[in-house]
mmCIF file of C-alpha atoms and ligand atoms in Angstrom:
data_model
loop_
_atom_site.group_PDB
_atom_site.id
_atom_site.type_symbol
_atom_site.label_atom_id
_atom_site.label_comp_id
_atom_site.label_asym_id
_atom_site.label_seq_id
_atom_site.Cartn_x
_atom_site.Cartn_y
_atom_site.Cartn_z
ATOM 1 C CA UNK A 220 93.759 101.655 81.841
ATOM 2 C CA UNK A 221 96.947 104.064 81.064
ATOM 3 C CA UNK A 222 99.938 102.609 79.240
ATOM 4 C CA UNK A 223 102.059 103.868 82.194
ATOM 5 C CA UNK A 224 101.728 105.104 85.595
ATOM 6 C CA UNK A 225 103.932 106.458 87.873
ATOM 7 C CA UNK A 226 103.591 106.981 91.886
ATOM 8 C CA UNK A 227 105.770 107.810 94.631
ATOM 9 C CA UNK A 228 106.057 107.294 98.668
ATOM 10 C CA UNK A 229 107.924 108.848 101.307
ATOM 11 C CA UNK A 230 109.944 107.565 104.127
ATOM 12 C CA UNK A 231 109.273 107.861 107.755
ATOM 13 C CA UNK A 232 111.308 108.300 110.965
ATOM 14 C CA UNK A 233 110.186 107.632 114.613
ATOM 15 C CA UNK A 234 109.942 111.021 116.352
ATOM 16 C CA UNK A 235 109.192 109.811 119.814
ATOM 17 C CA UNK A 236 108.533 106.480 121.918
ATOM 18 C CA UNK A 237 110.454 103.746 120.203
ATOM 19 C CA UNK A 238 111.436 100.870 122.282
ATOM 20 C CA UNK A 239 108.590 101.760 124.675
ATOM 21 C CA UNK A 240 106.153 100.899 121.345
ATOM 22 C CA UNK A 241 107.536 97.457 122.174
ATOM 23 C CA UNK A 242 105.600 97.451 126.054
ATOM 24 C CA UNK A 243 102.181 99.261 124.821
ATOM 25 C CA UNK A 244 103.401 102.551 125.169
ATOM 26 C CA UNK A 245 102.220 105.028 122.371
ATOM 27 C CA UNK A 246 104.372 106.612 119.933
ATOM 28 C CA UNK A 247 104.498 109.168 117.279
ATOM 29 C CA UNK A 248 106.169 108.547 113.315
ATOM 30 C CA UNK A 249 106.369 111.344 110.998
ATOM 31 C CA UNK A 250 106.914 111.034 107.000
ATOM 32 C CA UNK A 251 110.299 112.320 105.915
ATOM 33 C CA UNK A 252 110.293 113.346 102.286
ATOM 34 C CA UNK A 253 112.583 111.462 100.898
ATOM 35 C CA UNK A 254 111.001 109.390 98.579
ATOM 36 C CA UNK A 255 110.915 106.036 96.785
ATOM 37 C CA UNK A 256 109.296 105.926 93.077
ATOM 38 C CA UNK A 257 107.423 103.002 91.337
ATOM 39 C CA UNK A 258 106.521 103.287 87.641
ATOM 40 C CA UNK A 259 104.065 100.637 86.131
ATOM 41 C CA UNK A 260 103.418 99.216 82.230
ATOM 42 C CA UNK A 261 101.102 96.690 80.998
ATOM 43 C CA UNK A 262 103.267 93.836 79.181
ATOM 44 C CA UNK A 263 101.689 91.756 76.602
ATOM 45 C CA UNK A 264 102.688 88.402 78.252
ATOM 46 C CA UNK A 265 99.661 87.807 80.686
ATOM 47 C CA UNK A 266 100.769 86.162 84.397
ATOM 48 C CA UNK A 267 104.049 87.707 84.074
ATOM 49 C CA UNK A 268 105.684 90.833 86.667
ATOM 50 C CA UNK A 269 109.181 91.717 85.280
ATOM 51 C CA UNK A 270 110.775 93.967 88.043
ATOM 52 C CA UNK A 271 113.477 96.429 87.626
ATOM 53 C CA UNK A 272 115.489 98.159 90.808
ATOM 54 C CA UNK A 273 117.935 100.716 90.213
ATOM 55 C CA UNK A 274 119.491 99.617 93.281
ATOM 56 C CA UNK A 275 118.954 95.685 93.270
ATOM 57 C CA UNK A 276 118.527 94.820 89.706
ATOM 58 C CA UNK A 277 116.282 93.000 87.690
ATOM 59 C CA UNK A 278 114.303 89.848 87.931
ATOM 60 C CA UNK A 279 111.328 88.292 86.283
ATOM 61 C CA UNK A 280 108.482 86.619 88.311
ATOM 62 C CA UNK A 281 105.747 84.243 87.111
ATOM 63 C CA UNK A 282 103.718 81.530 88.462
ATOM 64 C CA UNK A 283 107.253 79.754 90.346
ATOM 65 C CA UNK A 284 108.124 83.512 91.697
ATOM 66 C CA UNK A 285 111.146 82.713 94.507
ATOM 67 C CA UNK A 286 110.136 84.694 97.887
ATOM 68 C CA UNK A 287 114.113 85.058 98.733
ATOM 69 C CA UNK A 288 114.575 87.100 95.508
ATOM 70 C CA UNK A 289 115.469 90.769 97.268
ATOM 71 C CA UNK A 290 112.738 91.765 94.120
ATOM 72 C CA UNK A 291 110.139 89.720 95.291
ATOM 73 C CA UNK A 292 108.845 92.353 97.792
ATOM 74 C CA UNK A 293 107.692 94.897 94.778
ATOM 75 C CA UNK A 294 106.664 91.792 92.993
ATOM 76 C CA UNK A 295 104.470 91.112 96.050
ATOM 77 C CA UNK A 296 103.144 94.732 95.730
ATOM 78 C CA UNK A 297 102.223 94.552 92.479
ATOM 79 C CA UNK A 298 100.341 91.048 92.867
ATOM 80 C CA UNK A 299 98.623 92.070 95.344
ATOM 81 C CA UNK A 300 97.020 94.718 93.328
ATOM 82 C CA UNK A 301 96.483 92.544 90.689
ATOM 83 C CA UNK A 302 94.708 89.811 92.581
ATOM 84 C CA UNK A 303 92.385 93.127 94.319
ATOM 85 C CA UNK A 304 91.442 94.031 90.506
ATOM 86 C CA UNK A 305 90.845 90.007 89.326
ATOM 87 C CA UNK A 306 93.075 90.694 86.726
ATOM 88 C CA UNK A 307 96.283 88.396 85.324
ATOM 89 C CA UNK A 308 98.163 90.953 82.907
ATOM 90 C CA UNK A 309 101.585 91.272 82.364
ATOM 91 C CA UNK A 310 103.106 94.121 83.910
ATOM 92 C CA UNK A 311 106.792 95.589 84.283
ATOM 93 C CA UNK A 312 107.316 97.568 87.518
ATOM 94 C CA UNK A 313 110.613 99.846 87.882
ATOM 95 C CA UNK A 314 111.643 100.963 91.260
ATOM 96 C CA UNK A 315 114.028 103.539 92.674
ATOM 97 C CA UNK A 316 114.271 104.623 96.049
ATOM 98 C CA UNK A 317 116.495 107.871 97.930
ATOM 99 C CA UNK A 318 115.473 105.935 101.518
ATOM 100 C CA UNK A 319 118.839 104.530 102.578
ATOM 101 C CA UNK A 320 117.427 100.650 103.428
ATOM 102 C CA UNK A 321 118.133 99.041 106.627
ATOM 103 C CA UNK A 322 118.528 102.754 108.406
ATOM 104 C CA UNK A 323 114.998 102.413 110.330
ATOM 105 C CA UNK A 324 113.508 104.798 107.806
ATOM 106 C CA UNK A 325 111.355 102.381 106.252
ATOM 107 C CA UNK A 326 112.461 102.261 102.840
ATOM 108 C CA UNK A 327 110.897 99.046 102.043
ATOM 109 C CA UNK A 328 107.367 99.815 102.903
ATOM 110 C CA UNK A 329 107.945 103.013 100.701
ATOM 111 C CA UNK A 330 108.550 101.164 97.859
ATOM 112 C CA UNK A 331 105.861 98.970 98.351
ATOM 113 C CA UNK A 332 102.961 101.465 98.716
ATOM 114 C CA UNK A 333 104.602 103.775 95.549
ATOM 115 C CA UNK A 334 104.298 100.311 93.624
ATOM 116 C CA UNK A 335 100.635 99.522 95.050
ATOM 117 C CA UNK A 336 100.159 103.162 93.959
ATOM 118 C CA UNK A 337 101.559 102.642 90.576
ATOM 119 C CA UNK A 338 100.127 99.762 89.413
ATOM 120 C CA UNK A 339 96.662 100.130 90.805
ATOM 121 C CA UNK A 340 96.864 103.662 88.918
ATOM 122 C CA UNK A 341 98.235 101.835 85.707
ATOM 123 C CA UNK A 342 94.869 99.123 85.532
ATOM 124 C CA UNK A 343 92.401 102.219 86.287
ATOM 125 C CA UNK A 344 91.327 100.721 90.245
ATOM 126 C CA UNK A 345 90.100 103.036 92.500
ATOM 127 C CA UNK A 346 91.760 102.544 95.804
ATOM 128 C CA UNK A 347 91.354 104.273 99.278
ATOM 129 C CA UNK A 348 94.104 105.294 100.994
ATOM 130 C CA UNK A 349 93.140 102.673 103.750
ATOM 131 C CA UNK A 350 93.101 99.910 100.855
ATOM 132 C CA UNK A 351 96.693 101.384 99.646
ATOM 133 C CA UNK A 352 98.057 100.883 102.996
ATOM 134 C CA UNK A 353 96.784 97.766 103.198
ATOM 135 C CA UNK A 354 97.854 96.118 100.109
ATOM 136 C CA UNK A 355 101.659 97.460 100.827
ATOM 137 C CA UNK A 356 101.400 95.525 104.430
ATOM 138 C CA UNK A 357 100.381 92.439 102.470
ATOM 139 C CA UNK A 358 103.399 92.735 100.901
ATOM 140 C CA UNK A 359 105.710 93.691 103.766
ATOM 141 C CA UNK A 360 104.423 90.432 105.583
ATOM 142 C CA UNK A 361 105.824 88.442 102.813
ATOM 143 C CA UNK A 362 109.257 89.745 103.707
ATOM 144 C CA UNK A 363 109.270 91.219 107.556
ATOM 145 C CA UNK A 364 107.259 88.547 109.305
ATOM 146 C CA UNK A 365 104.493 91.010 111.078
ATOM 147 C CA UNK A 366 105.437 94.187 111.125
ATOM 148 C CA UNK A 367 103.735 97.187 113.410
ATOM 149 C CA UNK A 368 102.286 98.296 110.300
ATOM 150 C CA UNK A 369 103.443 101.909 110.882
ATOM 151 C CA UNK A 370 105.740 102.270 108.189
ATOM 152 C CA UNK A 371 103.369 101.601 105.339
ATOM 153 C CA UNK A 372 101.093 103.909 106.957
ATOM 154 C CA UNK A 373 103.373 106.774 107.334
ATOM 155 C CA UNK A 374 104.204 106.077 103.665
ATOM 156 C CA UNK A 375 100.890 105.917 102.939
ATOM 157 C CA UNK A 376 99.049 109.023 104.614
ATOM 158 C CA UNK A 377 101.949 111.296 105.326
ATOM 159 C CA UNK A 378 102.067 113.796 108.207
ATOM 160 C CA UNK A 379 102.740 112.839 112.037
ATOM 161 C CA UNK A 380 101.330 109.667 113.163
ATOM 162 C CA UNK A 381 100.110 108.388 116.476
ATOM 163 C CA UNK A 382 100.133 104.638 117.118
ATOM 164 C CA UNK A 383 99.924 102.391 119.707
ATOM 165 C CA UNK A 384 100.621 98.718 118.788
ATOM 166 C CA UNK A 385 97.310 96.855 117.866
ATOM 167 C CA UNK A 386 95.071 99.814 118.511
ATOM 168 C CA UNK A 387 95.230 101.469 114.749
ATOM 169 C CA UNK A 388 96.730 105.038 114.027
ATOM 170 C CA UNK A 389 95.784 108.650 114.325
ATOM 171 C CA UNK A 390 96.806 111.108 112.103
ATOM 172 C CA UNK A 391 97.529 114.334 113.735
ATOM 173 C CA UNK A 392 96.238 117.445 112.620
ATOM 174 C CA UNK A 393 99.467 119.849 112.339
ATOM 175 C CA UNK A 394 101.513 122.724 110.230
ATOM 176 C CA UNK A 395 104.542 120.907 110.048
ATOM 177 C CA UNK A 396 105.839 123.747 107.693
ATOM 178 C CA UNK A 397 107.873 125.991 110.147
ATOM 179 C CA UNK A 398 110.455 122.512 110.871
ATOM 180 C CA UNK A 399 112.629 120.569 108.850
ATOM 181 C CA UNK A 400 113.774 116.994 110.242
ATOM 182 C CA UNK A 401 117.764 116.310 109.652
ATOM 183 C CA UNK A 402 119.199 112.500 110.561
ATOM 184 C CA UNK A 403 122.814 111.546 110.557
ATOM 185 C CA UNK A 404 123.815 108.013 110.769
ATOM 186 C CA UNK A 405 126.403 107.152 113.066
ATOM 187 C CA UNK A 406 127.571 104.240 110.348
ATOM 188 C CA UNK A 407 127.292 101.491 112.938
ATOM 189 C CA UNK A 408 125.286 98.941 111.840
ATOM 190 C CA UNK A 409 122.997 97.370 114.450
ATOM 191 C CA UNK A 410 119.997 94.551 114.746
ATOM 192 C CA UNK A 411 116.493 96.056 115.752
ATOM 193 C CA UNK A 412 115.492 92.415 117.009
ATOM 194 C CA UNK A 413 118.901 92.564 119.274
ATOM 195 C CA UNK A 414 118.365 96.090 120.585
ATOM 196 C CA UNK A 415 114.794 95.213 121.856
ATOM 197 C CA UNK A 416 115.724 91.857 123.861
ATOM 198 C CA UNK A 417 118.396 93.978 125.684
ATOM 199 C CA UNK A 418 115.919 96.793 126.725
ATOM 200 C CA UNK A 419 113.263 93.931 127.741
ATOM 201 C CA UNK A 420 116.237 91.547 129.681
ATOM 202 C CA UNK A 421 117.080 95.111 131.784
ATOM 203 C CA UNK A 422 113.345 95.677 132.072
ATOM 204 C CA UNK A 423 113.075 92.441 133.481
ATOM 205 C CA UNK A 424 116.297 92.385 135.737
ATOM 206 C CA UNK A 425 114.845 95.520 137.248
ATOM 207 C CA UNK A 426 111.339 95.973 136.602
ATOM 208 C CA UNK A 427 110.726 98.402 139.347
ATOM 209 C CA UNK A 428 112.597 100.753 138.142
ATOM 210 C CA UNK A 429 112.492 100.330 134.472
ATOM 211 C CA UNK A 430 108.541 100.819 134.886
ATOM 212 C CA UNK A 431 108.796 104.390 136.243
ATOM 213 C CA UNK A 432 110.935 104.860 132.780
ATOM 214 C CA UNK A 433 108.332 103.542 130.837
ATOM 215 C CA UNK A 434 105.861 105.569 132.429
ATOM 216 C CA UNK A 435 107.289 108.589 132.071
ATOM 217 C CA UNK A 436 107.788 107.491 128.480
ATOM 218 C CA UNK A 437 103.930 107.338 127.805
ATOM 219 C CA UNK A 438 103.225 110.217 129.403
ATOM 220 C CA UNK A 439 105.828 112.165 127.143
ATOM 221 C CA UNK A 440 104.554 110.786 124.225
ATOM 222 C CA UNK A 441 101.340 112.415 124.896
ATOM 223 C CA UNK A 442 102.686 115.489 125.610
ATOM 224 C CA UNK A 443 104.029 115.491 122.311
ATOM 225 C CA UNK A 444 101.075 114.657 120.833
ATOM 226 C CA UNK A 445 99.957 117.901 122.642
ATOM 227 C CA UNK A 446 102.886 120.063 121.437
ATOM 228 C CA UNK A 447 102.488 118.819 117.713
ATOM 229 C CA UNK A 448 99.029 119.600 117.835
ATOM 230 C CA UNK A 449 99.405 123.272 119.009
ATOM 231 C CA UNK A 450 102.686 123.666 116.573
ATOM 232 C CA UNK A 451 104.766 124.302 119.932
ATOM 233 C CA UNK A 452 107.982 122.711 117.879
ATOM 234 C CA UNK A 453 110.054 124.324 121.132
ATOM 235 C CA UNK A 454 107.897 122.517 123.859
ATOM 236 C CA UNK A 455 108.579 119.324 121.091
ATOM 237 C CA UNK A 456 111.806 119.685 120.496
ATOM 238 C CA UNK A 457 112.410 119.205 124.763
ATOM 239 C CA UNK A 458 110.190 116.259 124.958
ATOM 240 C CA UNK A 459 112.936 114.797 122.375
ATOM 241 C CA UNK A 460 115.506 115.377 124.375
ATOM 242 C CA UNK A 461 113.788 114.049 127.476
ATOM 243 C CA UNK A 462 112.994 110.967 125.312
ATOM 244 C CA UNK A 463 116.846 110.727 124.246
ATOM 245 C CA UNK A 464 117.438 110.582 128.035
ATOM 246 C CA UNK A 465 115.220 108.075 128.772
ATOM 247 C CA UNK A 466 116.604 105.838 125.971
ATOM 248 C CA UNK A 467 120.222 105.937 127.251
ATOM 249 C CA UNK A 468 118.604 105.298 130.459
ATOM 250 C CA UNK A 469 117.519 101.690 128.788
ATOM 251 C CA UNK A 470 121.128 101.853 127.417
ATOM 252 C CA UNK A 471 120.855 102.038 123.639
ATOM 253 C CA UNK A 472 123.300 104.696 123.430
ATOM 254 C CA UNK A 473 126.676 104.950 122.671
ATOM 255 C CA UNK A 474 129.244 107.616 122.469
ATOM 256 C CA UNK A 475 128.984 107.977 118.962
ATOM 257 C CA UNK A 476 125.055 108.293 119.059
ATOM 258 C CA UNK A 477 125.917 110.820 121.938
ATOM 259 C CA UNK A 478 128.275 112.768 119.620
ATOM 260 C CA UNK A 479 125.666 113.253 117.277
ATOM 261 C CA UNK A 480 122.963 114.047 119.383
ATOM 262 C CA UNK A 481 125.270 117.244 121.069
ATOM 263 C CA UNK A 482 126.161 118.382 117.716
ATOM 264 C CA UNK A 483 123.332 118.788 116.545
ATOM 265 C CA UNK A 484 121.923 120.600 120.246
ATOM 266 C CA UNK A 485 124.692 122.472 119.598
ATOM 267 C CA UNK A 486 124.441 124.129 116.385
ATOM 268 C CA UNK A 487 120.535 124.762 117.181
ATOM 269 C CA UNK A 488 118.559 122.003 117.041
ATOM 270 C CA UNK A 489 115.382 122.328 119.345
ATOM 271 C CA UNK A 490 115.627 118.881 120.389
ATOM 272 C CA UNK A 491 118.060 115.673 119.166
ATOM 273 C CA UNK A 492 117.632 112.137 119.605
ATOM 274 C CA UNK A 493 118.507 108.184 119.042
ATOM 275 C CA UNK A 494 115.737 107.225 116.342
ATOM 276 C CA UNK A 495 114.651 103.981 116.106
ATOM 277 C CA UNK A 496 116.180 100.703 117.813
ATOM 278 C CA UNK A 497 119.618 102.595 118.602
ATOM 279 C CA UNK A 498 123.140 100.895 119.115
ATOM 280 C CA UNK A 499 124.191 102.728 115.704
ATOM 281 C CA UNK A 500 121.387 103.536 112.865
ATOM 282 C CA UNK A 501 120.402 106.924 112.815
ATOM 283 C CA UNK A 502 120.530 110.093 115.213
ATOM 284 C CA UNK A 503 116.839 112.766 114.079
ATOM 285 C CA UNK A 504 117.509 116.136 115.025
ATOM 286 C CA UNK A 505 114.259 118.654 114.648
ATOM 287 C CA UNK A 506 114.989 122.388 113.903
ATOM 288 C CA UNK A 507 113.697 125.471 112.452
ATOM 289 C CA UNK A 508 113.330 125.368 108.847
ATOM 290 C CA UNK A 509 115.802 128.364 109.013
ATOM 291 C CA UNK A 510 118.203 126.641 111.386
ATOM 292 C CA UNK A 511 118.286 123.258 109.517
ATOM 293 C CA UNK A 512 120.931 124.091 107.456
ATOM 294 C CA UNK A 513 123.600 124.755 110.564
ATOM 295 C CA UNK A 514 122.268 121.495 112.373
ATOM 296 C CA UNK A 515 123.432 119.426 109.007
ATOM 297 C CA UNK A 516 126.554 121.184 108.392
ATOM 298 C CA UNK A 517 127.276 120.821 112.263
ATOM 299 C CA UNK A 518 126.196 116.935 111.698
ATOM 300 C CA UNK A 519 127.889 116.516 108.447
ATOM 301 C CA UNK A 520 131.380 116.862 110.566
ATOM 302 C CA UNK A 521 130.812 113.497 112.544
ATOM 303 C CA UNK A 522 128.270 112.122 110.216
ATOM 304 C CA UNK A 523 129.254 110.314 106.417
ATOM 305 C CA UNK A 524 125.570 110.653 105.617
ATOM 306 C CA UNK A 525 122.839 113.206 106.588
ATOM 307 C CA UNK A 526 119.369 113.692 105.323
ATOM 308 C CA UNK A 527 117.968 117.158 105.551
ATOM 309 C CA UNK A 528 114.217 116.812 104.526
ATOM 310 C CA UNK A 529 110.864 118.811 105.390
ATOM 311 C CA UNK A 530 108.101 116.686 107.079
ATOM 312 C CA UNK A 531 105.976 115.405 104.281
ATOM 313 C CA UNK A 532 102.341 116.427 104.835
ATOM 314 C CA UNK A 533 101.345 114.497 101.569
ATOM 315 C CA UNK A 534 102.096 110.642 101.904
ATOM 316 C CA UNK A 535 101.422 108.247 98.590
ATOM 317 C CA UNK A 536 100.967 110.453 95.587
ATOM 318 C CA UNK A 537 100.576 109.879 92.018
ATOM 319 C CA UNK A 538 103.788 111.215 89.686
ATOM 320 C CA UNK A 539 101.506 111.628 86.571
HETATM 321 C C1 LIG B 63 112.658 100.163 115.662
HETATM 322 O O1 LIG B 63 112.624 101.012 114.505
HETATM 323 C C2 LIG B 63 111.646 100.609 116.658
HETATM 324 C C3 LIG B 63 111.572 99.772 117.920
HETATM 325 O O2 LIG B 63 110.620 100.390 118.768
HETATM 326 C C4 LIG B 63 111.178 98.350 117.622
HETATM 327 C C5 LIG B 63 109.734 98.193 117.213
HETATM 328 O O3 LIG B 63 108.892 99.051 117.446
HETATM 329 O O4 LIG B 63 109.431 97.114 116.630
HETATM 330 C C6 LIG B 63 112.905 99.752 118.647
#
């Protein structure tokens, strides 16, 4: 065991096939680096987490540890671990996190895997990556019901991710290097769980139609896979837009989201899109590394917040 250990996570962002995730379709997540931090100690009072957020505060947990505490997911975390090792020490966990939360970009799953990280680092276990991952979904179910369980992979292994719900994950072999991903967040808020009913009721209302979407949404997808695979970020960047077309076609867009998504065409994107459940949250443009820069000044104009980040190839990784 170290007297302190540090670890740190990145964020991800759904590149293509949201929403049609929801019907079986696949879909591919990459890890943005921006990153959330977790930084462990051993405490002399056995049984007892004390948690420290520079966003949310502090809080100390202990045998009565209240699940509603906004805390309690890195608590979680950190339990987890410790229950994996048999061990009851004391430990104090501080967290601090650049993901902006609620914006789709999986900020608490970040946080959870940097603390799994962290603390399994800090009592000397030996985890897989696989064992990571898991351990931060423990966690996540505490507080999200089930989740997909693609955000604390993404966190987790880094890179571009292929999923398909229930059928595991495939990390993509790719140079990633030669893009940068930039998001801008229209600032209105919206509710994932409301988003998907609506796509599913106009699914339903005209399922002959909405199919045809859905398949061309799967078949896209692959494509993708294809095009990230071969580092053809051009071929990529059109599938985007093709996907950002088929999502106003379920009608998650708005003229806000549509705003962003020109802007950023404009000034040179190779492809823009809605990311995530839509209605508001986030716009991902993906560019040239040498381009970026343009696209987030462009996006910056009708944007209060834009993230300009690489593609992280590493995921979890220990901060020494
Ligand atoms: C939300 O980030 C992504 C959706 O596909 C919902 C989901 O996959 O659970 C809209």
């Amino acid at each position: 065991m170290t007297s302190l250990s540090r670890a740190s996570a990145p964020a991800k962002a759904i590149l293509v096939g949201e929403h049609f995730v929801v019907a079986g379709c696949p879909a591919i997540a990459v890890a943005v680096d921006v990153r959330a931090r977790a930084e462990a100690r051993l405490l002399a009072e056995e049984g007892v987490v004390e948690v420290s957020s520079r966003e949310l505060g502090s809080g100390t947990f202990g045998a009565q540890a209240d699940p509603r505490s906004p805390l309690y997911p890195v608590y979680a975390a950190a339990r987890a671990v410790l229950a994996r090792a048999h061990l009851n020490l004391g430990l104090e966990v501080r967290v601090e996190s650049d993901i902006p939360p609620g914006a789709g970009m999986g900020s608490s799953a970040a946080v959870a895997v940097a603390t799994v990280a962290a603390t399994a680092s800090l009592l000397g276990l030996r985890l897989s990556l696989e064992e990571v991952s898991s351990l931060a979904y423990e966690a996540e179910v505490v507080v999200h019901g089930r989740p997909s369980g693609i955000d604390n992979t993404v966190s987790t292994y880094g890179g571009a991710i292929y999923y398909r719900r229930g059928e595991g994950f495939v990390r993509l072999e790719a140079d990633l290097e030669p893009v940068r991903i930039v998001l801008a967040d229209s600032g209105i808020p919206r509710s994932t769980g409301e988003m998907v009913s609506k796509v599913l009721a106009l699914k339903s209302r005209h399922q002959g139609v909405v199919d045809r979407i859905y398949d061309a949404a799967a078949r896209l997808v692959e494509a993708a896979r294809d095009a990230i695979e071969r580092g053809d970020y051009e071929t990529l960047g059109e599938l985007m837009n093709i996907n950002h077309g088929l999502l106003s076609a379920l009608g998650v867009s708005n003229a806000k989201l549509e705003e962003l998504v020109y802007a950023a065409r404009a000034a040179g994107a190779l492809g823009a899109k809605i990311t995530g459940a839509g209605g508001g949250g986030m716009v991902l443009a993906l560019a040239w590394k040498e381009d970026a820069e343009e696209v987030a000044r462009a996006l910056a104009k009708v944007s209060g917040r834009v993230i300009l980040a690489p593609i992280s190839s590493e995921g979890v990784r220990g901060e020494g």
